[in-house]
Coordinates of C-alpha atoms in Angstrom, one line a residue:
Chain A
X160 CA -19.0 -45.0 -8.8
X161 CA -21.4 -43.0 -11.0
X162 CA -20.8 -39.3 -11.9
X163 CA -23.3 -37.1 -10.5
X164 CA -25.8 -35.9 -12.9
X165 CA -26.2 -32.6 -13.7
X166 CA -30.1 -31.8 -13.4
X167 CA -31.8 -30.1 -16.3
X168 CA -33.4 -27.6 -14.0
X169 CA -31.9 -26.4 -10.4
X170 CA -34.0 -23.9 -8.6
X171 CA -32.2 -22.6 -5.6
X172 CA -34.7 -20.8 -3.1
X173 CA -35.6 -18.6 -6.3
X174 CA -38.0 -15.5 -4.7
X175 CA -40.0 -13.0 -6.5
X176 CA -41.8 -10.2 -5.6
X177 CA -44.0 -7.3 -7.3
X178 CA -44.0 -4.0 -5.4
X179 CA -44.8 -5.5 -2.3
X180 CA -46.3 -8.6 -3.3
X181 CA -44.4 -11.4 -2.7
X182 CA -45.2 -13.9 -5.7
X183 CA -42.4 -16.2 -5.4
X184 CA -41.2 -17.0 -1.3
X185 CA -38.3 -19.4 -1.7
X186 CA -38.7 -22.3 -4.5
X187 CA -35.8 -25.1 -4.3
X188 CA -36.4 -27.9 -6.8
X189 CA -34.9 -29.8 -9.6
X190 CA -35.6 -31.1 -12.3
X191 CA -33.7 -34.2 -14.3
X192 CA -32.9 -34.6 -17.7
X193 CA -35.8 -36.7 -19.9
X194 CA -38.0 -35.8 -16.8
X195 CA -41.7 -34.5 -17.2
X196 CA -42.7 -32.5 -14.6
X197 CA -46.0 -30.5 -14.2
X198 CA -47.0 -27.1 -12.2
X199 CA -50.0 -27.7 -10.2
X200 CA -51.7 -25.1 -8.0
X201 CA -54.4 -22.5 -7.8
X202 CA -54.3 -19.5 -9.6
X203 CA -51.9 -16.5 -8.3
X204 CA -49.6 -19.5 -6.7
X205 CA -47.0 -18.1 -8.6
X206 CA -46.1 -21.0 -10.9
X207 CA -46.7 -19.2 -14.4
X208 CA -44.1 -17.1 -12.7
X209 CA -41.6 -19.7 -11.7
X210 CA -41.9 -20.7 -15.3
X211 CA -40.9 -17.5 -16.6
X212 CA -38.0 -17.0 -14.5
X213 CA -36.7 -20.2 -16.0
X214 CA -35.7 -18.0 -19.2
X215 CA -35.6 -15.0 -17.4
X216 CA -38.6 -13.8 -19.1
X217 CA -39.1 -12.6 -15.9
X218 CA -36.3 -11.2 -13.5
X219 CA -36.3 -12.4 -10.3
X220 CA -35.6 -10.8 -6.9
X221 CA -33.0 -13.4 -5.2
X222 CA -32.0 -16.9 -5.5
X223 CA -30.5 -18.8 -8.7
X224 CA -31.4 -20.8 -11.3
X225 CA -29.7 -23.3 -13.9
X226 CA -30.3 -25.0 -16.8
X227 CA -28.4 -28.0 -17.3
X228 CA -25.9 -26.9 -15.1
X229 CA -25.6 -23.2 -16.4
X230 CA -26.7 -20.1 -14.1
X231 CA -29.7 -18.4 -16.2
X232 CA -29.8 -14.4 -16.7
X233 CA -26.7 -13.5 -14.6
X234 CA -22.9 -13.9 -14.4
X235 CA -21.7 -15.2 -11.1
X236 CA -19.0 -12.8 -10.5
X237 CA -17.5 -12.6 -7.0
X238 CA -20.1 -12.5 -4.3
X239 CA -22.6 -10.9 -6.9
X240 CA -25.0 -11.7 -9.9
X241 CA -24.4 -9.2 -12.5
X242 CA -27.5 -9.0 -15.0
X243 CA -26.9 -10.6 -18.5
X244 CA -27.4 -7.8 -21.4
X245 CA -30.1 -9.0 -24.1
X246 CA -28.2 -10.2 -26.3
X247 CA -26.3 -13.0 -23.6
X248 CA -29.6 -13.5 -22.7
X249 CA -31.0 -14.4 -26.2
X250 CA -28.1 -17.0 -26.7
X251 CA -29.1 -18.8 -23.5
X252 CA -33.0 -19.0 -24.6
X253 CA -31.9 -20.4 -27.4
X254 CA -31.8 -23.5 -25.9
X255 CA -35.2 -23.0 -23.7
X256 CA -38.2 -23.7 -25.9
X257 CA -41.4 -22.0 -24.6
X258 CA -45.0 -22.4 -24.9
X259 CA -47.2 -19.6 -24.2
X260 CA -50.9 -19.6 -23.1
X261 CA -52.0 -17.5 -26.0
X262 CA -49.8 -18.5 -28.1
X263 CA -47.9 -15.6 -29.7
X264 CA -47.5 -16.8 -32.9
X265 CA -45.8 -13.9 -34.8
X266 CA -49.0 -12.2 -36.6
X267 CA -46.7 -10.7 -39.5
X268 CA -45.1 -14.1 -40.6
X269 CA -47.1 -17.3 -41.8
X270 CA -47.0 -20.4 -40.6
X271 CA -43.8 -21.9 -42.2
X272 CA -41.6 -18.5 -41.1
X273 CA -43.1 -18.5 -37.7
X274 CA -41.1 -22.0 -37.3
X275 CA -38.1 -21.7 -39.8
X276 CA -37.7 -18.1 -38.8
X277 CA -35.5 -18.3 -35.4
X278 CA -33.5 -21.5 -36.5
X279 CA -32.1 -19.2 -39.4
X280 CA -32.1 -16.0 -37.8
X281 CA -30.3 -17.4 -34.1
X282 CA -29.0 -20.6 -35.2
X283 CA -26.8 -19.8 -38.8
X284 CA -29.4 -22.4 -40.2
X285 CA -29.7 -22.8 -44.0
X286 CA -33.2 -21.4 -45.1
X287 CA -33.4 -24.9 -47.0
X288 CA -32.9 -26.5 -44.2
X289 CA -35.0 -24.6 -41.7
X290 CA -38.0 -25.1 -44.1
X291 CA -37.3 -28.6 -44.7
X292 CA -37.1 -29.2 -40.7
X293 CA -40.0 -27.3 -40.6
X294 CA -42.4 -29.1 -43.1
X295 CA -41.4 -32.3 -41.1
X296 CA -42.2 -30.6 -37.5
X297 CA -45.7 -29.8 -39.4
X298 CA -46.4 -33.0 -40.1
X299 CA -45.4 -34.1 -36.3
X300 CA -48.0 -31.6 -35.0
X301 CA -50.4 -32.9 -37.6
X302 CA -50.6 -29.8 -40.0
X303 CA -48.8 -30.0 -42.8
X304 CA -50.1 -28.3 -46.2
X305 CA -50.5 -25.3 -43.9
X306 CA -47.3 -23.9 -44.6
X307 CA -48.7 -20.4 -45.8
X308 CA -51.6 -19.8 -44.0
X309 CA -51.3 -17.1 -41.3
X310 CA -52.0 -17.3 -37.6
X311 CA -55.2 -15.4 -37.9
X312 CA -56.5 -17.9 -40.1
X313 CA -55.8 -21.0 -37.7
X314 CA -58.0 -22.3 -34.6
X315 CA -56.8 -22.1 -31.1
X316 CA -55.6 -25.4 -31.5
X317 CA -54.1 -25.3 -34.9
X318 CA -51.9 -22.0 -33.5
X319 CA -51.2 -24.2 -30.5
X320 CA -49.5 -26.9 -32.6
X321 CA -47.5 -24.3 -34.6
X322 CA -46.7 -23.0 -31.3
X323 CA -45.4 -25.9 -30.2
X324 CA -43.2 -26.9 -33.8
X325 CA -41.7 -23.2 -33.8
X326 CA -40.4 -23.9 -30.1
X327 CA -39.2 -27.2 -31.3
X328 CA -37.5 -26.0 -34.6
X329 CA -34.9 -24.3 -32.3
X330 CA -34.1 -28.1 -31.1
X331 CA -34.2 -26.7 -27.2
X332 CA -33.2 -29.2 -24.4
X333 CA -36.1 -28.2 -22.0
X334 CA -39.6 -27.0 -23.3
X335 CA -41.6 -24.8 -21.3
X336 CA -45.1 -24.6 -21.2
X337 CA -47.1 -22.2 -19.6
X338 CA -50.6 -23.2 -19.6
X339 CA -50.7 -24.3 -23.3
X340 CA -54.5 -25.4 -23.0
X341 CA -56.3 -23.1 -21.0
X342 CA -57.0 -20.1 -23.6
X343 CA -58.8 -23.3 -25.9
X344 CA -62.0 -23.8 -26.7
X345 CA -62.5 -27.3 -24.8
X346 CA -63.1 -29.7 -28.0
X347 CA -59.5 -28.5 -29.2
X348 CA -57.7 -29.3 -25.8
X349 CA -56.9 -33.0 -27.0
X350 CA -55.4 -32.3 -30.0
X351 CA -52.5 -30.1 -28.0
X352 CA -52.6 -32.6 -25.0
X353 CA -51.9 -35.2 -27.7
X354 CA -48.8 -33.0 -29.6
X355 CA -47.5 -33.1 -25.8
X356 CA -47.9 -36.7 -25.2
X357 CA -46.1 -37.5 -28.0
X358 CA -43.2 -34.7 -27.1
X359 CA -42.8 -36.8 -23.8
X360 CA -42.7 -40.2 -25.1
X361 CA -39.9 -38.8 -27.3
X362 CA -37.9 -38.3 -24.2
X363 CA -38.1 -34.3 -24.1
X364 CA -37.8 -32.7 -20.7
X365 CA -40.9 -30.6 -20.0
X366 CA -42.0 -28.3 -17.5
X367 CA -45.9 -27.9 -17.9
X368 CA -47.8 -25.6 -15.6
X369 CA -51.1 -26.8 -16.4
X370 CA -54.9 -27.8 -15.1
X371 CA -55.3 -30.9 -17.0
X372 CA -55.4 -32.6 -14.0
X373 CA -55.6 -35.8 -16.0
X374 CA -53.2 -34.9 -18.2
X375 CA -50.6 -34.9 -15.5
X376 CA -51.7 -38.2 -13.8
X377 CA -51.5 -39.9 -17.3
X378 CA -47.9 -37.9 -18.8
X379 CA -46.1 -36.2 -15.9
X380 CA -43.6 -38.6 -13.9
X381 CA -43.8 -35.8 -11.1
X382 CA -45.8 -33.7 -10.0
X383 CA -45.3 -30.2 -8.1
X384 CA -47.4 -28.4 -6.2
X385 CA -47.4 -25.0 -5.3
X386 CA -49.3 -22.4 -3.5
X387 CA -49.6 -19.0 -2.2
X388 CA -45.4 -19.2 -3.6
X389 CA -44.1 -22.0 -2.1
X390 CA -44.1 -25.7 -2.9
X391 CA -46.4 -27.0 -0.8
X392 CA -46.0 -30.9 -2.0
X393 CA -44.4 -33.3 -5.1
X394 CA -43.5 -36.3 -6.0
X395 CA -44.6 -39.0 -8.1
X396 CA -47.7 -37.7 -10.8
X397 CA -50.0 -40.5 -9.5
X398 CA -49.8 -40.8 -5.9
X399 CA -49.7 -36.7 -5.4
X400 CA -52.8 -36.4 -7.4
X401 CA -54.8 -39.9 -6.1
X402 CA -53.5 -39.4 -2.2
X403 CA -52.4 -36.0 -1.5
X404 CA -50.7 -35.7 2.0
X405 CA -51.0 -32.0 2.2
X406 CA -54.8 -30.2 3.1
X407 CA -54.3 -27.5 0.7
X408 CA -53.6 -29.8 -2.0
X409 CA -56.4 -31.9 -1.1
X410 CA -58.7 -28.9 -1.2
X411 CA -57.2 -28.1 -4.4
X412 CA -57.4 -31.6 -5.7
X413 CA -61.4 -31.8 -4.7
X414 CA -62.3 -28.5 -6.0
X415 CA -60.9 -29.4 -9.7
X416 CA -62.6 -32.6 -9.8
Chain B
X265 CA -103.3 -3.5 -59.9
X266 CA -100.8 -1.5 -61.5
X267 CA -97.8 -1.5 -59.3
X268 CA -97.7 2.3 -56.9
X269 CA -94.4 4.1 -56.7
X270 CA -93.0 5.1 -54.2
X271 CA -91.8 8.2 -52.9
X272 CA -89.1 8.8 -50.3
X273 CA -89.8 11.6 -47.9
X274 CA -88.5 15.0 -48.5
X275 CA -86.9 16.6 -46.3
X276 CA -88.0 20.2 -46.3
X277 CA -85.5 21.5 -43.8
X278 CA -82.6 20.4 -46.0
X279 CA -83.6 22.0 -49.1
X280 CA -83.9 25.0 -47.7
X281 CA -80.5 24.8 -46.8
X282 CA -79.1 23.4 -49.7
X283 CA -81.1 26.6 -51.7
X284 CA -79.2 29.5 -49.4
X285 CA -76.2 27.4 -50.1
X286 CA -76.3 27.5 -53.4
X287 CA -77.5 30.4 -53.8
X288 CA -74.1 31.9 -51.4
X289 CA -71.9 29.9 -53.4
X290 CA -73.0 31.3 -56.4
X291 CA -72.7 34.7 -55.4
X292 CA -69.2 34.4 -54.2
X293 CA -68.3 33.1 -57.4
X294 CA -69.7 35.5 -59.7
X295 CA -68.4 38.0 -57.3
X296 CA -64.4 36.5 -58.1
X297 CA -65.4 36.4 -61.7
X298 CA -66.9 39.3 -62.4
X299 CA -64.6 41.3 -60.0
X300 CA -62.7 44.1 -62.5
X301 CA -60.2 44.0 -59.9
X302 CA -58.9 40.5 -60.7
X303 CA -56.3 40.0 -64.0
X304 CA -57.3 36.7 -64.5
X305 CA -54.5 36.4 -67.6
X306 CA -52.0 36.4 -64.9
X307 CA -53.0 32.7 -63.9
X308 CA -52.0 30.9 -67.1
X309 CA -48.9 33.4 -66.8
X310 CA -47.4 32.5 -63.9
X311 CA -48.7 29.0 -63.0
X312 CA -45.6 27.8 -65.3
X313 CA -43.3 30.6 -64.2
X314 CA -39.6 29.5 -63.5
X315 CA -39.6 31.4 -59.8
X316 CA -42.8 29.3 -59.1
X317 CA -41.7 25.6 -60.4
X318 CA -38.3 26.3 -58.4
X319 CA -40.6 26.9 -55.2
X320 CA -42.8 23.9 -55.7
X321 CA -39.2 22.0 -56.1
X322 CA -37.9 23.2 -53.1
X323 CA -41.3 23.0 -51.2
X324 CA -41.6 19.0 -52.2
X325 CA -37.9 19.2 -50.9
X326 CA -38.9 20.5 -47.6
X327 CA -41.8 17.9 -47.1
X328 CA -39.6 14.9 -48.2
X329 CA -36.6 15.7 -46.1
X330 CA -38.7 16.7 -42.9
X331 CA -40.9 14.1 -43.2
X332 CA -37.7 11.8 -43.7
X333 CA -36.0 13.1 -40.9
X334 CA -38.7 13.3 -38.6
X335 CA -39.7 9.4 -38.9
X336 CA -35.9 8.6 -38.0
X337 CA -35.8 11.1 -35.2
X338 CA -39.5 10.2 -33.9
X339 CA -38.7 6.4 -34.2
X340 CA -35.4 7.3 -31.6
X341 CA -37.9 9.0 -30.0
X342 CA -40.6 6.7 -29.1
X343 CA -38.2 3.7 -28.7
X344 CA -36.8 5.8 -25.4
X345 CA -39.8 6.8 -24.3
X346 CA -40.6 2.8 -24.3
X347 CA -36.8 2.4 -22.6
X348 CA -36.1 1.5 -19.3
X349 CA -33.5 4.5 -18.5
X350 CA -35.6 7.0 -16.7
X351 CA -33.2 9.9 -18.4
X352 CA -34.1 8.3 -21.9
X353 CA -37.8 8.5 -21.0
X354 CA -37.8 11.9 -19.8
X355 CA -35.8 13.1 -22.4
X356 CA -38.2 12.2 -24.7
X357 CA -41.1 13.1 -22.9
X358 CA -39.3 16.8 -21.9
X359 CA -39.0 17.1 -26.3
X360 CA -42.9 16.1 -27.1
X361 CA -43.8 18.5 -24.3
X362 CA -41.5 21.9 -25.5
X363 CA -41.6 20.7 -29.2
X364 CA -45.7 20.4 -29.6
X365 CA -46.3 23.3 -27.0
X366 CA -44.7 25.8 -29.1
X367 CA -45.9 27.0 -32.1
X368 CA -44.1 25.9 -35.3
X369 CA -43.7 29.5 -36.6
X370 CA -42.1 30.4 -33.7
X371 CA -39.5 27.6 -33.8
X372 CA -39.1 28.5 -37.4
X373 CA -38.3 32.0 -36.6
X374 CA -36.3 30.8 -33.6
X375 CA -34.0 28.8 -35.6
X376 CA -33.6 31.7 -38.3
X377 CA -31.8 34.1 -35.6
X378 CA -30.0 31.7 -33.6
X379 CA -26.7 33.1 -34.2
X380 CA -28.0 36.1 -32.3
X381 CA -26.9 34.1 -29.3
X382 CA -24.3 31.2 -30.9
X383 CA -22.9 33.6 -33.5
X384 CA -20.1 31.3 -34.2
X385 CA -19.5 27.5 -34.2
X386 CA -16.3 26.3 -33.2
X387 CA -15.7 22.9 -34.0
X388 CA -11.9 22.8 -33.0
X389 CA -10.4 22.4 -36.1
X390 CA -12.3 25.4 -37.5
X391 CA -14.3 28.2 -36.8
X392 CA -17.7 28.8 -38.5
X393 CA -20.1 32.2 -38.3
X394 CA -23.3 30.7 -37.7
X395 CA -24.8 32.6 -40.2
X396 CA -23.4 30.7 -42.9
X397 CA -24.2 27.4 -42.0
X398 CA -27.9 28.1 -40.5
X399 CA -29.5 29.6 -44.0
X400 CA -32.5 30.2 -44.4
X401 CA -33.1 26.6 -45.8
X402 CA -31.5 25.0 -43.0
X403 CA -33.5 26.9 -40.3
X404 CA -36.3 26.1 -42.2
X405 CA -35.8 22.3 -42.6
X406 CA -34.8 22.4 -39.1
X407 CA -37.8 23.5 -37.5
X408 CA -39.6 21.5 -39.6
X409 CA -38.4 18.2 -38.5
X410 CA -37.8 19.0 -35.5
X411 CA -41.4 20.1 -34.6
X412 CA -42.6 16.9 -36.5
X413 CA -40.2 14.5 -34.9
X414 CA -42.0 15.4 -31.6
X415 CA -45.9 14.0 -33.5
X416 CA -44.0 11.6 -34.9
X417 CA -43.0 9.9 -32.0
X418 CA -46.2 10.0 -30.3
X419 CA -47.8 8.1 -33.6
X420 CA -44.9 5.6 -33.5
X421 CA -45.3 5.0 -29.6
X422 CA -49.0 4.3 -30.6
X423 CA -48.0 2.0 -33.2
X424 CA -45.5 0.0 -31.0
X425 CA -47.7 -0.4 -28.1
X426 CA -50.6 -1.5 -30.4
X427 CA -48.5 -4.5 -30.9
X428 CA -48.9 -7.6 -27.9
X429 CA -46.8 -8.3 -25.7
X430 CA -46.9 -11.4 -26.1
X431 CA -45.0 -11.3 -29.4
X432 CA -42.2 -9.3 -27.9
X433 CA -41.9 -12.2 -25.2
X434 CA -42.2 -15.0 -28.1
X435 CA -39.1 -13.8 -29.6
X436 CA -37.4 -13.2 -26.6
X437 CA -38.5 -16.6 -25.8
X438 CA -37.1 -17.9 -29.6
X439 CA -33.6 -16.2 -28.7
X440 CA -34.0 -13.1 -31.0
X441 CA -31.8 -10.2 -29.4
X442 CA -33.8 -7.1 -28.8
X443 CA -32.3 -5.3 -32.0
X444 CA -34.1 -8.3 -34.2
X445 CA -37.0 -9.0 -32.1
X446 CA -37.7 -5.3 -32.8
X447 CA -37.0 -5.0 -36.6
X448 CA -38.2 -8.1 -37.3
X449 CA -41.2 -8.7 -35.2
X450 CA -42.6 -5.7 -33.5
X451 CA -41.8 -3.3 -35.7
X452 CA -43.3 -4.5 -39.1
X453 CA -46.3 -4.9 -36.9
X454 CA -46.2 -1.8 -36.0
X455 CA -46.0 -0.5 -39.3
X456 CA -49.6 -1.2 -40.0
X457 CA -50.9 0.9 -37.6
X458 CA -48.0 3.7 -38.2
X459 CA -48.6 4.6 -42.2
X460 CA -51.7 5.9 -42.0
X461 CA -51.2 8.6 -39.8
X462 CA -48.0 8.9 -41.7
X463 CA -49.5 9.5 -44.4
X464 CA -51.9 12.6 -42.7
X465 CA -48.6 14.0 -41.7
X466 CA -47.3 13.9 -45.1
X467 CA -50.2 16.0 -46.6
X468 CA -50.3 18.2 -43.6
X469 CA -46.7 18.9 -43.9
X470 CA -47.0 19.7 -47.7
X471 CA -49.1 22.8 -46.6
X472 CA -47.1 23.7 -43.5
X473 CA -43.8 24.3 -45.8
X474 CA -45.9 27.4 -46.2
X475 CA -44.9 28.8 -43.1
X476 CA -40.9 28.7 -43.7
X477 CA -41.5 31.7 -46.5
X478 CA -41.6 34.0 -43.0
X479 CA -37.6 33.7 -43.4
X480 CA -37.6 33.7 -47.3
X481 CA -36.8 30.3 -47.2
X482 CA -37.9 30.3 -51.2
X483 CA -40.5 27.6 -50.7
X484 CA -43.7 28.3 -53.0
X485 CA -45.2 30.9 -50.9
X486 CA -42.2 32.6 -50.8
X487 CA -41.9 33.2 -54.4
X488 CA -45.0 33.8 -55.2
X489 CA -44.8 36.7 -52.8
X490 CA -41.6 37.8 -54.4
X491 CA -43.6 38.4 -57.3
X492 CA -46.6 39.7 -56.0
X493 CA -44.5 42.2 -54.1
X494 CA -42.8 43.5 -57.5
X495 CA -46.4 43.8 -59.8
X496 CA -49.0 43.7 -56.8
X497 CA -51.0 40.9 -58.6
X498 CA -52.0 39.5 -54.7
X499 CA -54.9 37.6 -55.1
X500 CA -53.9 36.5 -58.4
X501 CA -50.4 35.0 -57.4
X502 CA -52.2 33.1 -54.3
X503 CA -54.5 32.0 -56.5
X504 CA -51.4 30.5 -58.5
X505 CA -50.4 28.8 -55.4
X506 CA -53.4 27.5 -54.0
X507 CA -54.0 25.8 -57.3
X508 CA -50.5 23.9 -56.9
X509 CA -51.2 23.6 -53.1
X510 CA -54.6 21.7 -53.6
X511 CA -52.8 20.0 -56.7
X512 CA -49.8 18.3 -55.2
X513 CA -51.9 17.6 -51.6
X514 CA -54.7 15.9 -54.2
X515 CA -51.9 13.7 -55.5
X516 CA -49.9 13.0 -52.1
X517 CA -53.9 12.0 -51.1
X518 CA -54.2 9.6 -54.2
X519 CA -51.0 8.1 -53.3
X520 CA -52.2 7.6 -49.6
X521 CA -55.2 5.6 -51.0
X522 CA -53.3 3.4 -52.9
X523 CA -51.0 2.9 -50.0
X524 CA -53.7 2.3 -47.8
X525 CA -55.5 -0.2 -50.0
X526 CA -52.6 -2.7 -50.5
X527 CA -51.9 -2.2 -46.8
X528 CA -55.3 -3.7 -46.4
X529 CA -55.7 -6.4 -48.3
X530 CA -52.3 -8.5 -47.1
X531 CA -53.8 -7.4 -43.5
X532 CA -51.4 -9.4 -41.9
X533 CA -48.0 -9.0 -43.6
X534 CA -45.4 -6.6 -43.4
X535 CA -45.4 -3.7 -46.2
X536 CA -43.2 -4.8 -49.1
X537 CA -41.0 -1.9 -48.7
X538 CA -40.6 -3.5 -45.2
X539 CA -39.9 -6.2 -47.0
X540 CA -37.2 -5.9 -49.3
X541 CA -35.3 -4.0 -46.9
X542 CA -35.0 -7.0 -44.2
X543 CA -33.9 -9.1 -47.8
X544 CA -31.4 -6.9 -48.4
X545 CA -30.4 -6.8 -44.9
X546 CA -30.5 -11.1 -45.0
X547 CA -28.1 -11.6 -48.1
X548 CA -25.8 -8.7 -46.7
X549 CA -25.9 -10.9 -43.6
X550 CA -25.0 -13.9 -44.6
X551 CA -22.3 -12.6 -47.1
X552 CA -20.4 -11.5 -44.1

């Protein structure tokens, strides 16, 4: 008999609403460890959300959520979920790499502090180290001899890759991404698309809200897809995205081709 | 062809102007020289005077401590108007509101007879007559920091929100804790936006020390009116202190320039004061 194995990601009927608006209705899924998953769905479906309640970037309004077995943002305490202060919480992201749409490299530090910075600052890392991990993530994302230049001076795609090493540098066991191509001028989508490939075949576990419909086919072993805040259908990349079951993903499907 | 010249248009309108101006200026100051009424020996006299070089002491005093304390107090300040604790932000909001609406001369004045209604401080252990411990130059420095504090944190909330979002959320994301994701992060970009007007505050403040001599707070003004009030030279005494006035905002302007100028050209990194301090902070890290 085989151990059960603890899922990198377990969503457990995680809701979310704004004010009134109700973003997130109920998302139950899971994620395994070495898996690639990616977000599908029309805009406003609430899966940029779903990815930031995964670090509790966002809070949400009921349900649970671990990572690799441990409950993210709160204590489980009795029959109640008692909200982690910021510093619990920045222990737990530590492990959580994230990818943002626009980036958010940090404008004040150049390239080779934006990626050594955290590892010595959260992790007790020697700064020799750090830099030395650092040059070698570089050349992994194809920029090395960059070192000093500053965000400002870097494309979209160049910032992307940077992006990508800082979250890295930490050594997470999950990477987020949250739309890492869409703010990118088209002819630099490939060279971020590529970084992630490469992340993938390494064995990372990804979740990847994304558009690159081909992308997905070619990278993701599952796909999920979700709309108006619930998941509407998932399973394997190839067969969701070829022969959707589900009308609204079909509509979706046809209007991105 | 020899080659024409060319000549700009005149603009009649403007030297006309520029005539009666001159002409105005002139008069006014052939009317200050030539005045019998003005003992101009007094200037080199007293521009060196003891009583005057202790009030420009004290008066760079009162800028640098105000302004000190007022960028500590307003940074508290703007970071709970940015909090999440409703009392924190209305507490802050409730202090901008009283502490801009009032005038400063009146808050000076305020602070000067406050033992008219606390005229003792009892701290337990001892008992102190208010009078003693709120002099003159504590009333003073209060009021000015205090009032400043409440400008201050209005330019510092401006400076803070200038900064994205997104690079609050990319630390988070990176596991700072809010402490560092603010010192390191948000507020050295912050900084950039911040020192300018800082710097307008500074040379503002240098003039509005002034208004502490209405409790004899022995600032500059004050003792040049102490002497005035003993040989009556008025105009010539404020002439005294208008020349250090413009002197020491010409230099605090100067500095603000230079400031200003290596600000811009690393645009995107943090001031080296900023700098060194986080170093410091580092190796005292690590040591521990």
């Amino acid at each position: 008999m085989s151990m059960p194995v603890t899922p990198m990601v377990e969503a457990i009927d995680v809701r979310k609403s704004f004010g009134l608006l109700d973003v997130l209705k109920g998302i139950t899924l899971s994620i395994q460890k070495g898996e690639v998953v990616c977000l599908l769905g029309p805009s406003g479906s609430g899966k940029s959300t779903f990815l930031r309640c995964v670090n509790h970037l966002e809070r949400m309004t009921s349900g649970k959520l671990l990572v690799d077995g441990e409950l993210i943002g709160y204590h489980q305490r009795a029959d109640a979920l008692y909200e982690m202060s910021g510093s619990e919480l920045a222990v737990q992201r530590r492990d959580i790499g994230m990818v943002f749409q626009r980036f958010n490299l940090f404008a004040n530090h150049n390239v080779l502090e934006n990626i050594s910075l955290a590892p010595i600052l959260n992790r007790g890392v020697a700064r020799k180290e750090a830099e030395a991990d650092a040059r070698r993530l570089l050349q992994m994302v194809d920029l090395e001899g960059r070192e000093t230049a500053y965000p400002h001076q870097l494309s979209g795609g160049q910032q992307q890759r940077v992006a990508i090493a800082r979250a890295l540098a930490m050594k997470p066991k999950l990477m987020l991404f949250d739309e890492p191509t869409s703010a990118l001028d088209p002819e630099l989508v490939g060279e971020v698309l590529s970084v992630m490939r490469k992340l993938a075949q390494d064995g990372m576990t990804m979740l990847v809200v994304t558009h690159e419909l081909s992308f997905a086919r070619e990278v993701a072993d599952r796909v999920i897809f979700m709309d108006q805040g619930v998941v509407v259908e998932e399973g394997p990349a190839r067969s969701v995205i070829d022969t959707p079951q589900h009308e609204r993903t079909q509509t979706f499907l046809r209007r991105m081709h | 062809m020899s080659e024409q010249k060319i000549i700009p248009a005149r603009n009649p309108g403007q030297v006309a102007i520029a005539i009666v101006l001159l002409f105005g200026v002139g008069l006014l100051i052939y009317l200050v020289i030539s005045s019998p009424f003005i003992t101009w020996a007094a200037i080199p006299q007293f521009i060196l005077d003891e009583t005057v070089v202790d009030g420009i002491k004290l008066t760079i005093l009162f800028t640098v401590l105000a302004m000190v304390i007022s960028i500590v107090a307003g940074a508290l300040l703007a970071m709970m108007r940015l909090a999440s604790n409703p009392v924190l932000v209305n507490f802050a909001g409730l202090y901008i509101w009283f502490f801009r609406g009032t005038p400063l001369l009146v808050q000076i004045i305020f602070w000067f007879n406050i033992q008219l209604f606390i005229p003792s401080i009892n701290l337990g252990f001892v008992v102190l007559d208010t009078n003693s411990v709120v002099t003159a130059f504590v009333a003073a420095l209060l009021a000015l920091s205090l009032n400043e504090a409440a400008y201050m944190a209005e330019i510092m909330r401006g400076g803070l929100m200038a900064v994205d979002s997104g690079q609050g959320e990319a630390a988070k994301a990176l596991g700072y804790t809010p402490v560092q994701a603010m010192l390191r992060i948000i507020f050295p970009q912050a900084l950039r936006v911040i020192i300018p007007p800082i710097g307008n505050q500074t040379i503002s403040m240098l003039k509005t020390t002034s208004l502490v001599s209405v409790v004899a707070a022995q600032d500059l003004l004050t003792r040049v009116q102490n002497i005035y009030a003993r040989n009556f030279l008025i105009i010539e005494l404020l002439i005294v202190a208008s020349i250090w006035y413009l002197l020491m905002t010409t230099v605090a302007s100067g500095l603000q320039y230079l400031i200003e100028r290596r600000l811009g050209r690393a645009t995107y990194e943090a001031p080296a004061v900023w700098r060194a301090a986080m170093r410091i902070l580092r190796s005292e890290g690590s040591k521990g």
